[in-house]
Tab-separated table of C-alpha atoms in Angstrom:
chain	number	residue	atom	x	y	z
A	329	UNK	CA	7.672	3.055	65.448
A	330	UNK	CA	6.508	0.288	63.134
A	331	UNK	CA	5.798	2.895	60.442
A	332	UNK	CA	9.322	4.339	60.805
A	333	UNK	CA	10.824	0.858	60.568
A	334	UNK	CA	8.866	0.119	57.417
A	335	UNK	CA	10.115	3.342	55.809
A	336	UNK	CA	13.705	2.442	56.690
A	337	UNK	CA	13.193	-1.122	55.450
A	338	UNK	CA	11.954	0.215	52.107
A	339	UNK	CA	15.022	2.446	51.798
A	340	UNK	CA	17.371	-0.401	52.820
A	341	UNK	CA	15.788	-2.844	50.395
A	342	UNK	CA	16.094	-0.318	47.576
A	343	UNK	CA	19.732	0.436	48.364
A	344	UNK	CA	21.238	-2.832	49.574
A	345	UNK	CA	18.741	-5.226	48.040
A	346	UNK	CA	19.130	-3.683	44.586
A	347	UNK	CA	22.837	-2.817	44.441
A	348	UNK	CA	24.670	-4.950	46.962
A	349	UNK	CA	22.673	-8.067	47.806
A	350	UNK	CA	25.366	-10.323	46.313
A	351	UNK	CA	28.347	-8.675	48.020
A	352	UNK	CA	28.624	-8.097	51.769
A	353	UNK	CA	31.689	-5.878	51.238
A	354	UNK	CA	29.907	-3.542	48.838
A	355	UNK	CA	26.951	-3.320	51.226
A	356	UNK	CA	29.273	-2.563	54.162
A	357	UNK	CA	30.987	0.229	52.242
A	358	UNK	CA	27.629	1.750	51.246
A	359	UNK	CA	26.217	1.542	54.778
A	360	UNK	CA	29.418	2.898	56.335
A	361	UNK	CA	29.555	5.806	53.884
A	362	UNK	CA	25.933	6.756	54.635
A	363	UNK	CA	26.488	6.535	58.400
A	364	UNK	CA	29.631	8.673	58.131
A	365	UNK	CA	27.770	11.356	56.151
A	366	UNK	CA	25.043	11.432	58.788
A	367	UNK	CA	27.613	11.699	61.584
A	368	UNK	CA	29.329	14.599	59.835
A	369	UNK	CA	25.950	16.296	59.354
A	370	UNK	CA	25.108	15.874	63.043
A	371	UNK	CA	28.419	17.462	64.062
A	372	UNK	CA	27.980	20.311	61.612
A	373	UNK	CA	24.487	21.072	62.917
A	374	UNK	CA	25.047	20.465	66.604
A	375	UNK	CA	28.662	21.310	67.392
A	376	UNK	CA	30.466	24.586	67.987
A	377	UNK	CA	33.854	24.365	66.214
A	378	UNK	CA	35.148	27.581	67.784
A	379	UNK	CA	34.142	26.361	71.218
A	380	UNK	CA	35.791	22.983	70.630
A	381	UNK	CA	39.060	24.633	69.572
A	382	UNK	CA	38.994	27.012	72.531
A	383	UNK	CA	38.295	24.204	75.013
A	384	UNK	CA	40.984	22.021	73.458
A	385	UNK	CA	43.556	24.825	73.590
A	386	UNK	CA	42.644	25.538	77.206
A	387	UNK	CA	43.120	21.870	78.105
A	388	UNK	CA	46.510	21.753	76.346
A	389	UNK	CA	47.563	24.979	78.074
A	390	UNK	CA	46.690	23.600	81.508
A	391	UNK	CA	48.650	20.436	80.779
A	392	UNK	CA	51.706	22.392	79.611
A	393	UNK	CA	51.411	24.548	82.713
A	394	UNK	CA	51.791	21.451	84.869
A	395	UNK	CA	54.846	20.313	82.892
A	396	UNK	CA	56.570	23.704	82.836
A	397	UNK	CA	56.006	24.567	86.498
A	398	UNK	CA	56.259	21.061	87.952
A	399	UNK	CA	58.816	22.285	90.520
A	400	UNK	CA	56.454	24.926	91.894
A	401	UNK	CA	54.440	23.461	94.758
A	402	UNK	CA	51.577	25.937	94.463
A	403	UNK	CA	51.136	25.132	90.767
A	404	UNK	CA	51.145	21.418	91.445
A	405	UNK	CA	48.435	21.783	94.083
A	406	UNK	CA	46.069	23.629	91.759
A	407	UNK	CA	47.046	22.380	88.266
A	408	UNK	CA	45.315	19.020	88.521
A	409	UNK	CA	42.012	20.703	89.326
A	410	UNK	CA	42.390	23.134	86.445
A	411	UNK	CA	43.273	20.285	84.065
A	412	UNK	CA	40.197	18.334	85.183
A	413	UNK	CA	37.990	21.385	84.771
A	414	UNK	CA	39.375	22.095	81.280
A	415	UNK	CA	38.912	18.453	80.273
A	416	UNK	CA	35.292	18.425	81.482
A	417	UNK	CA	34.606	21.626	79.539
A	418	UNK	CA	36.250	20.121	76.449
A	419	UNK	CA	34.164	16.947	76.669
A	420	UNK	CA	31.062	19.047	77.278
A	421	UNK	CA	31.462	20.588	73.823
A	422	UNK	CA	30.671	17.158	72.365
A	423	UNK	CA	27.546	16.675	74.466
A	424	UNK	CA	25.178	18.612	72.187
A	425	UNK	CA	25.917	16.696	68.929
A	426	UNK	CA	25.889	13.419	70.886
A	427	UNK	CA	22.447	14.190	72.339
A	428	UNK	CA	21.097	15.299	68.950
A	429	UNK	CA	22.407	12.231	67.138
A	430	UNK	CA	21.940	9.553	69.805
A	431	UNK	CA	18.375	8.547	68.921
A	432	UNK	CA	18.580	8.459	65.093
A	433	UNK	CA	22.064	6.928	65.054
A	434	UNK	CA	21.025	4.177	67.483
A	435	UNK	CA	17.998	3.407	65.327
A	436	UNK	CA	20.161	3.185	62.209
A	437	UNK	CA	22.666	1.005	64.068
A	438	UNK	CA	19.972	-1.510	65.026
A	439	UNK	CA	18.852	-1.637	61.397
A	440	UNK	CA	22.447	-2.153	60.292
A	441	UNK	CA	22.847	-5.060	62.707
A	442	UNK	CA	19.803	-6.715	61.134
A	443	UNK	CA	21.748	-6.850	57.850
A	444	UNK	CA	25.291	-7.559	58.974
A	445	UNK	CA	25.378	-9.157	62.450
A	446	UNK	CA	23.959	-12.509	61.314
A	447	UNK	CA	23.631	-14.341	58.030
A	448	UNK	CA	20.938	-16.648	56.619
A	449	UNK	CA	21.259	-20.377	57.120
A	450	UNK	CA	23.082	-22.504	54.599
A	451	UNK	CA	21.390	-25.679	53.345
A	452	UNK	CA	21.978	-28.484	55.826
A	453	UNK	CA	22.679	-26.215	58.807
A	454	UNK	CA	20.714	-26.740	62.020
A	455	UNK	CA	18.074	-24.161	62.948
A	456	UNK	CA	17.235	-23.775	66.630
A	457	UNK	CA	14.043	-21.893	67.477
A	458	UNK	CA	13.303	-20.883	71.073
A	459	UNK	CA	9.922	-19.597	72.208
A	460	UNK	CA	9.072	-18.028	75.551
A	461	UNK	CA	5.396	-18.170	76.443
A	462	UNK	CA	3.365	-16.032	78.812
A	463	UNK	CA	2.308	-17.266	82.229
A	464	UNK	CA	-1.106	-18.414	80.983
A	465	UNK	CA	0.407	-21.094	78.711
A	466	UNK	CA	2.570	-23.627	80.534
A	467	UNK	CA	5.115	-25.311	78.263
A	468	UNK	CA	4.608	-28.571	80.145
A	469	UNK	CA	1.208	-28.800	78.409
A	470	UNK	CA	2.902	-28.723	74.953
A	471	UNK	CA	0.668	-25.855	73.733
A	472	UNK	CA	2.736	-25.117	70.580
A	473	UNK	CA	1.759	-26.887	67.369
A	474	UNK	CA	3.745	-26.896	64.116
A	475	UNK	CA	1.219	-26.006	61.420
A	476	UNK	CA	3.475	-25.825	58.375
A	477	UNK	CA	7.133	-25.596	57.385
A	478	UNK	CA	8.609	-24.477	54.069
A	479	UNK	CA	12.270	-25.196	53.367
A	480	UNK	CA	12.711	-26.733	56.823
A	481	UNK	CA	12.913	-30.324	58.028
A	482	UNK	CA	11.771	-30.943	61.595
A	483	UNK	CA	14.468	-32.812	63.526
A	484	UNK	CA	13.992	-32.442	67.271
A	485	UNK	CA	11.305	-31.034	69.530
A	486	UNK	CA	9.494	-29.789	71.285
A	487	UNK	CA	11.987	-29.608	74.146
A	488	UNK	CA	10.505	-27.757	77.115
A	489	UNK	CA	12.216	-25.761	79.875
A	490	UNK	CA	9.553	-25.325	82.584
A	491	UNK	CA	11.726	-23.097	84.807
A	492	UNK	CA	11.723	-20.306	82.193
A	493	UNK	CA	8.530	-21.390	80.385
A	494	UNK	CA	10.436	-21.878	77.131
A	495	UNK	CA	9.954	-24.418	74.377
A	496	UNK	CA	12.545	-25.263	71.701
A	497	UNK	CA	12.493	-26.837	68.252
A	498	UNK	CA	15.320	-27.855	65.972
A	499	UNK	CA	15.054	-27.937	62.194
A	500	UNK	CA	17.415	-28.426	59.267
A	501	UNK	CA	17.586	-25.955	56.401
A	502	UNK	CA	16.694	-27.474	53.026
A	503	UNK	CA	18.120	-26.450	49.650
A	504	UNK	CA	15.977	-23.366	49.121
A	505	UNK	CA	16.228	-19.585	49.301
A	506	UNK	CA	13.286	-18.846	51.571
A	507	UNK	CA	12.124	-20.871	54.546
A	508	UNK	CA	8.972	-20.370	56.546
A	509	UNK	CA	7.735	-21.594	59.898
A	510	UNK	CA	4.087	-21.468	60.919
A	511	UNK	CA	3.173	-22.268	64.536
A	512	UNK	CA	-0.078	-22.229	66.465
A	513	UNK	CA	-0.482	-21.562	70.170
A	514	UNK	CA	-4.089	-22.006	71.175
A	515	UNK	CA	-6.118	-20.030	68.646
A	516	UNK	CA	-3.249	-17.718	67.627
A	517	UNK	CA	-1.230	-18.580	64.530
A	518	UNK	CA	2.289	-17.250	63.949
A	519	UNK	CA	4.101	-17.074	60.632
A	520	UNK	CA	7.803	-16.213	60.437
A	521	UNK	CA	10.078	-16.276	57.358
A	522	UNK	CA	13.500	-17.902	57.815
A	523	UNK	CA	15.926	-16.943	55.015
A	524	UNK	CA	18.194	-19.651	53.636
A	525	UNK	CA	21.093	-19.241	51.208
A	526	UNK	CA	24.105	-17.019	50.570
A	527	UNK	CA	22.249	-13.867	49.500
A	528	UNK	CA	22.559	-10.802	51.764
A	529	UNK	CA	19.172	-10.236	53.393
A	530	UNK	CA	17.827	-8.714	56.591
A	531	UNK	CA	17.357	-11.252	59.395
A	532	UNK	CA	15.660	-10.926	62.786
A	533	UNK	CA	17.163	-13.266	65.416
A	534	UNK	CA	15.028	-11.840	68.245
A	535	UNK	CA	11.369	-11.080	67.629
A	536	UNK	CA	9.318	-9.309	70.278
A	537	UNK	CA	5.732	-8.070	70.542
A	538	UNK	CA	5.001	-4.905	68.599
A	539	UNK	CA	5.741	-2.191	71.151
A	540	UNK	CA	7.648	1.083	70.880
A	541	UNK	CA	10.742	-0.030	72.807
A	542	UNK	CA	10.814	-3.520	71.262
A	543	UNK	CA	10.492	-2.188	67.727
A	544	UNK	CA	13.229	0.367	68.389
A	545	UNK	CA	15.760	-2.247	69.542
A	546	UNK	CA	14.536	-5.195	67.450
A	547	UNK	CA	13.196	-3.832	64.143
A	548	UNK	CA	11.476	-6.556	62.175
A	549	UNK	CA	8.968	-6.889	59.363
A	550	UNK	CA	6.931	-9.419	61.352
A	551	UNK	CA	6.601	-8.382	65.026
A	552	UNK	CA	4.679	-10.605	67.411
A	553	UNK	CA	1.102	-9.643	68.354
A	554	UNK	CA	1.113	-7.348	71.373
A	555	UNK	CA	-1.104	-9.544	73.573
A	556	UNK	CA	-0.287	-12.953	72.127
A	557	UNK	CA	0.860	-16.028	74.064
A	558	UNK	CA	4.445	-15.860	72.693
A	559	UNK	CA	6.432	-13.081	74.389
A	560	UNK	CA	9.827	-13.806	72.833
A	561	UNK	CA	10.843	-15.649	69.651
A	562	UNK	CA	14.560	-16.363	69.217
A	563	UNK	CA	16.056	-17.887	66.062
A	564	UNK	CA	19.751	-18.751	66.422
A	565	UNK	CA	21.158	-17.415	63.160
A	566	UNK	CA	24.890	-17.904	62.470
A	567	UNK	CA	27.143	-14.899	63.108
A	568	UNK	CA	28.390	-13.241	59.931
A	569	UNK	CA	32.208	-13.334	59.816
A	570	UNK	CA	34.488	-11.893	57.141
A	571	UNK	CA	38.119	-12.619	56.388
A	572	UNK	CA	40.760	-9.882	56.244
A	573	UNK	CA	43.992	-11.633	55.451
A	574	UNK	CA	44.393	-14.253	58.159
A	575	UNK	CA	41.949	-12.544	60.541
A	576	UNK	CA	38.307	-13.512	60.796
A	577	UNK	CA	36.293	-10.550	62.075
A	578	UNK	CA	32.624	-9.859	62.601
A	579	UNK	CA	30.992	-7.791	59.879
A	580	UNK	CA	29.605	-5.133	62.298
A	581	UNK	CA	33.107	-4.542	63.735
A	582	UNK	CA	34.465	-3.985	60.230
A	583	UNK	CA	31.544	-1.675	59.480
A	584	UNK	CA	32.225	0.425	62.598
A	585	UNK	CA	35.910	0.746	61.659
A	586	UNK	CA	35.040	1.832	58.111
A	587	UNK	CA	32.437	4.298	59.401
A	588	UNK	CA	34.989	5.952	61.693
A	589	UNK	CA	37.568	6.097	58.889
A	590	UNK	CA	35.065	7.601	56.420
A	591	UNK	CA	33.860	10.059	59.072
A	592	UNK	CA	37.323	11.449	59.827
A	593	UNK	CA	38.244	11.584	56.143
A	594	UNK	CA	34.973	13.280	55.238
A	595	UNK	CA	35.232	15.729	58.136
A	596	UNK	CA	38.764	16.634	57.079
A	597	UNK	CA	37.624	17.158	53.495
A	598	UNK	CA	34.654	19.310	54.613
A	599	UNK	CA	36.633	21.234	57.225
A	600	UNK	CA	34.436	19.971	60.071
A	601	UNK	CA	36.091	19.768	63.499
A	602	UNK	CA	35.423	16.478	65.315
A	603	UNK	CA	38.114	16.722	67.995
């Protein structure tokens, strides 16, 4: 999984990092267009357009049957069941492309969130870092040591939460483009970059040990060691919001809307049936 993530990171860096790192809108359009092309390809490979049309027509026919013969008691008693059966068959036509595309599209969505869900810190903003330790390292013993910081000013901490075995630090972002935090727990040293500035970069708010499931849901360039004392590392990045007129919306929501619009437009242009 780590190898797959690195391949995707290389592609993302080449596409977004080269062409759209200074414009979130351009990056959103590029990412949405690519996702829409992949969705159209999944439907073309996995769907049965003739079957979708037949199931849709059957569902419409059963509905019209209920409307036309609503005064016939026998029709009313059986029409609802036929409508439900036709609807289930219609929805079942979409099951194959959904199953085929679920895994790759979810993986791409998690990578997209790493670019657009949060933004880097601005100079002067507070940075809260939460660490959850394993059961062998009690936070009441203050086992976490700050080894080095780059672009960060230590403000508060450590603050410990014994009930959940968590320890928190608060920093302030300095006027730089790349921060770094190096911590030591026992004999294990951790190094995590913390991006600062207005440039569009990939950020990892939640960092987990390098396992298959964790790397699938939380793709990062710097996963935690599998058997290390830190089991969860959470950096509270600001949410990325964009203005559309007088509305302030999250960037992923805008990206989903653009992906759906591009998908329907592209499917119409290619003659692919989606509904």
